């Protein structure tokens, strides 16, 4: 048996290997936010969705603020897990961390983008904690790389990510795929190749286009 300390300082016993209910409750809350917005997140709605009593939810999250704080931490964990998994698929290189982040972000490997966007736009997102997280994440991604190059790729990925979530991206699916490949090439130290110029129509002696 393992022992777990609860908020009042007492210890309880838990069977070894038994998964914690807390991450599942938080993931259900994130799904609820993604579908219906932050305003739809109540103890009653989460209880109905998970089958856990309101008292059971309050045991894990004593207040709505505690629940929202835990959701921020869970989002960070899911993004970190997705980035780590994507990074492990890549060969070792100075740009490995940056490329893993780009792939995980632009392919929604965390499956949490919808909830993340709604939380950040709602005003309940902890900006101070978020800023610290982004700063730490960028240091990890840029380690061993040219910092300016890493920053450009990072900004481009974030911009494309936000445009996708807002539904305002001007790029077709094919153009988006090309952009992602170009960003990965740029992360590796390559340069962005220009598209060949469109052929011009020949001009006649008097300035008229020939046919």
Short mmCIF file of C-alpha atoms in Angstrom, two decimals:
data_model
loop_
_atom_site.label_atom_id
_atom_site.label_comp_id
_atom_site.label_asym_id
_atom_site.label_seq_id
_atom_site.Cartn_x
_atom_site.Cartn_y
_atom_site.Cartn_z
CA UNK A 1 0.00 0.00 0.00
CA UNK A 2 1.11 3.58 -0.67
CA UNK A 3 0.16 6.49 1.56
CA UNK A 4 -1.30 9.78 0.41
CA UNK A 5 -1.61 12.91 2.52
CA UNK A 6 -4.81 14.94 2.15
CA UNK A 7 -5.43 18.60 2.85
CA UNK A 8 -6.07 18.16 6.60
CA UNK A 9 -2.66 16.52 7.08
CA UNK A 10 -3.96 13.01 7.68
CA UNK A 11 -2.77 10.10 5.58
CA UNK A 12 -4.93 7.69 3.68
CA UNK A 13 -4.06 4.37 2.07
CA UNK A 14 -4.32 3.75 -1.64
CA UNK A 15 -3.80 0.50 -3.49
CA UNK A 16 -0.55 0.41 -5.48
CA UNK A 17 -0.99 1.09 -9.17
CA UNK A 18 -4.42 2.61 -8.78
CA UNK A 19 -4.60 5.64 -11.08
CA UNK A 20 -5.59 8.98 -9.61
CA UNK A 21 -9.06 10.23 -10.48
CA UNK A 22 -7.90 13.85 -10.55
CA UNK A 23 -6.42 13.91 -14.12
CA UNK A 24 -9.56 12.26 -15.50
CA UNK A 25 -11.75 14.87 -13.80
CA UNK A 26 -9.60 17.67 -15.19
CA UNK A 27 -9.66 16.21 -18.70
CA UNK A 28 -13.46 15.97 -18.49
CA UNK A 29 -13.58 19.60 -17.37
CA UNK A 30 -11.37 20.62 -20.32
CA UNK A 31 -13.67 18.77 -22.72
CA UNK A 32 -16.65 20.58 -21.22
CA UNK A 33 -14.95 23.95 -21.67
CA UNK A 34 -13.96 23.13 -25.25
CA UNK A 35 -17.56 22.27 -26.10
CA UNK A 36 -19.49 24.93 -24.19
CA UNK A 37 -17.10 27.54 -22.80
CA UNK A 38 -15.76 28.38 -19.35
CA UNK A 39 -19.17 29.58 -18.16
CA UNK A 40 -20.54 26.06 -18.56
CA UNK A 41 -18.06 24.63 -16.08
CA UNK A 42 -19.91 24.06 -12.80
CA UNK A 43 -19.71 21.35 -10.18
CA UNK A 44 -23.14 20.17 -11.28
CA UNK A 45 -22.19 19.94 -14.97
CA UNK A 46 -18.92 18.17 -14.18
CA UNK A 47 -20.70 15.77 -11.85
CA UNK A 48 -23.22 14.93 -14.55
CA UNK A 49 -20.44 14.38 -17.07
CA UNK A 50 -18.19 12.23 -14.88
CA UNK A 51 -20.64 10.46 -12.57
CA UNK A 52 -18.69 11.75 -9.56
CA UNK A 53 -20.78 13.36 -6.82
CA UNK A 54 -20.50 17.06 -6.13
CA UNK A 55 -18.97 16.19 -2.76
CA UNK A 56 -16.38 14.05 -4.50
CA UNK A 57 -15.48 16.91 -6.82
CA UNK A 58 -15.17 19.34 -3.91
CA UNK A 59 -12.84 16.87 -2.22
CA UNK A 60 -10.45 17.25 -5.16
CA UNK A 61 -11.19 20.92 -5.89
CA UNK A 62 -12.44 22.83 -2.80
CA UNK A 63 -13.36 25.93 -4.82
CA UNK A 64 -13.95 27.05 -8.40
CA UNK A 65 -10.67 28.98 -8.26
CA UNK A 66 -8.87 25.80 -7.18
CA UNK A 67 -10.44 23.95 -10.11
CA UNK A 68 -9.38 26.63 -12.60
CA UNK A 69 -5.84 26.67 -11.21
CA UNK A 70 -5.68 22.89 -11.52
CA UNK A 71 -6.95 23.15 -15.11
CA UNK A 72 -4.10 25.50 -15.99
CA UNK A 73 -1.62 23.02 -14.57
CA UNK A 74 -3.28 20.15 -16.42
CA UNK A 75 -3.10 22.04 -19.72
CA UNK A 76 0.61 22.66 -19.20
CA UNK A 77 1.10 18.96 -18.43
CA UNK A 78 -0.77 17.85 -21.55
CA UNK A 79 1.17 20.21 -23.79
CA UNK A 80 4.46 19.09 -22.21
CA UNK A 81 3.52 15.42 -22.65
CA UNK A 82 2.59 15.99 -26.30
CA UNK A 83 5.80 17.92 -26.99
CA UNK A 84 7.91 15.24 -25.30
CA UNK A 85 6.28 12.45 -27.30
CA UNK A 86 6.75 14.34 -30.59
CA UNK A 87 10.36 15.13 -29.72
CA UNK A 88 11.17 11.50 -28.95
CA UNK A 89 10.11 10.55 -32.49
CA UNK A 90 12.82 12.78 -33.99
CA UNK A 91 16.54 12.08 -34.48
CA UNK A 92 18.92 13.81 -32.11
CA UNK A 93 19.88 17.32 -33.27
CA UNK A 94 20.18 20.85 -31.84
CA UNK A 95 16.71 21.66 -33.25
CA UNK A 96 15.03 18.52 -31.92
CA UNK A 97 13.17 20.23 -29.05
CA UNK A 98 12.01 23.10 -31.25
CA UNK A 99 10.77 20.80 -33.99
CA UNK A 100 9.02 18.55 -31.48
CA UNK A 101 7.19 21.61 -30.14
CA UNK A 102 6.23 22.74 -33.67
CA UNK A 103 4.89 19.31 -34.63
CA UNK A 104 2.95 18.86 -31.39
CA UNK A 105 1.48 22.37 -31.58
CA UNK A 106 0.52 22.46 -35.24
CA UNK A 107 -1.00 18.97 -35.19
CA UNK A 108 -2.82 19.38 -31.83
CA UNK A 109 -1.08 16.35 -30.36
CA UNK A 110 -2.34 17.37 -26.89
CA UNK A 111 -6.00 17.34 -28.04
CA UNK A 112 -6.47 20.34 -25.76
CA UNK A 113 -6.38 23.31 -28.13
CA UNK A 114 -10.10 24.03 -28.00
CA UNK A 115 -10.17 24.27 -24.21
CA UNK A 116 -6.90 26.20 -24.16
CA UNK A 117 -8.24 28.86 -26.52
CA UNK A 118 -11.45 29.31 -24.53
CA UNK A 119 -9.58 29.54 -21.23
CA UNK A 120 -7.14 32.13 -22.52
CA UNK A 121 -9.87 34.27 -24.06
CA UNK A 122 -12.06 34.07 -20.94
CA UNK A 123 -9.73 36.09 -18.73
CA UNK A 124 -9.38 33.35 -16.08
CA UNK A 125 -6.03 32.19 -17.46
CA UNK A 126 -3.26 32.94 -14.96
CA UNK A 127 -1.13 35.31 -17.01
CA UNK A 128 1.78 35.32 -14.57
CA UNK A 129 1.99 31.52 -14.51
CA UNK A 130 1.49 31.41 -18.27
CA UNK A 131 4.32 33.87 -18.91
CA UNK A 132 6.67 31.84 -16.70
CA UNK A 133 5.69 28.65 -18.54
CA UNK A 134 6.27 30.18 -22.00
CA UNK A 135 9.64 31.57 -20.92
CA UNK A 136 10.76 28.20 -19.55
CA UNK A 137 9.50 26.36 -22.60
CA UNK A 138 11.34 28.67 -25.00
CA UNK A 139 14.61 28.32 -23.07
CA UNK A 140 14.32 24.54 -23.38
CA UNK A 141 13.53 24.70 -27.10
CA UNK A 142 16.24 27.21 -27.96
CA UNK A 143 19.03 25.54 -25.99
CA UNK A 144 21.97 24.83 -28.29
CA UNK A 145 20.41 26.77 -31.18
CA UNK A 146 20.72 30.21 -32.68
CA UNK A 147 18.31 32.14 -30.46
CA UNK A 148 17.06 34.44 -33.22
CA UNK A 149 16.27 31.52 -35.51
CA UNK A 150 14.49 29.69 -32.69
CA UNK A 151 12.49 32.83 -31.87
CA UNK A 152 11.35 33.29 -35.48
CA UNK A 153 10.18 29.68 -35.75
CA UNK A 154 8.49 29.92 -32.34
CA UNK A 155 6.62 33.10 -33.27
CA UNK A 156 5.54 31.69 -36.62
CA UNK A 157 4.22 28.50 -35.01
CA UNK A 158 2.33 30.45 -32.36
CA UNK A 159 0.85 32.77 -34.98
CA UNK A 160 -0.34 29.92 -37.18
CA UNK A 161 -1.69 28.10 -34.11
CA UNK A 162 -3.73 31.12 -33.01
CA UNK A 163 -5.06 31.80 -36.52
CA UNK A 164 -6.17 28.19 -36.83
CA UNK A 165 -7.98 28.33 -33.49
CA UNK A 166 -9.66 31.62 -34.35
CA UNK A 167 -10.71 30.27 -37.75
CA UNK A 168 -9.09 33.16 -39.62
CA UNK A 169 -6.13 31.45 -41.31
CA UNK A 170 -5.83 32.58 -44.95
CA UNK A 171 -3.98 29.41 -45.97
CA UNK A 172 -5.35 26.38 -47.77
CA UNK A 173 -4.59 22.92 -46.37
CA UNK A 174 -1.87 22.46 -48.99
CA UNK A 175 -0.33 25.86 -48.24
CA UNK A 176 -0.41 25.11 -44.53
CA UNK A 177 1.44 21.83 -45.02
CA UNK A 178 4.09 23.63 -47.05
CA UNK A 179 4.46 26.29 -44.34
CA UNK A 180 4.92 23.65 -41.65
CA UNK A 181 7.63 21.94 -43.71
CA UNK A 182 9.37 25.26 -44.31
CA UNK A 183 9.34 26.04 -40.58
CA UNK A 184 10.88 22.66 -39.79
CA UNK A 185 13.54 23.29 -42.43
CA UNK A 186 14.20 26.72 -40.97
CA UNK A 187 14.58 25.19 -37.50
CA UNK A 188 17.22 22.84 -38.93
CA UNK A 189 19.25 25.78 -40.21
CA UNK A 190 17.92 25.82 -43.75
CA UNK A 191 16.57 28.80 -45.62
CA UNK A 192 13.14 29.42 -47.06
CA UNK A 193 13.19 29.03 -50.81
CA UNK A 194 11.21 31.49 -52.88
CA UNK A 195 8.50 30.26 -55.20
CA UNK A 196 9.47 30.62 -58.86
CA UNK A 197 7.99 33.81 -60.33
CA UNK A 198 4.87 33.42 -62.41
CA UNK A 199 5.60 33.59 -66.17
CA UNK A 200 4.91 36.97 -67.72
CA UNK A 201 2.86 37.41 -70.80
CA UNK A 202 5.01 38.77 -73.67
CA UNK A 203 4.52 42.46 -74.42
CA UNK A 204 4.21 43.76 -78.00
CA UNK A 205 6.05 46.77 -79.40
CA UNK A 206 3.23 49.17 -78.47
CA UNK A 207 2.87 47.82 -74.95
CA UNK A 208 -0.04 45.52 -75.75
CA UNK A 209 -0.04 41.91 -74.56
CA UNK A 210 0.44 39.39 -77.35
CA UNK A 211 -1.74 36.33 -77.59
#
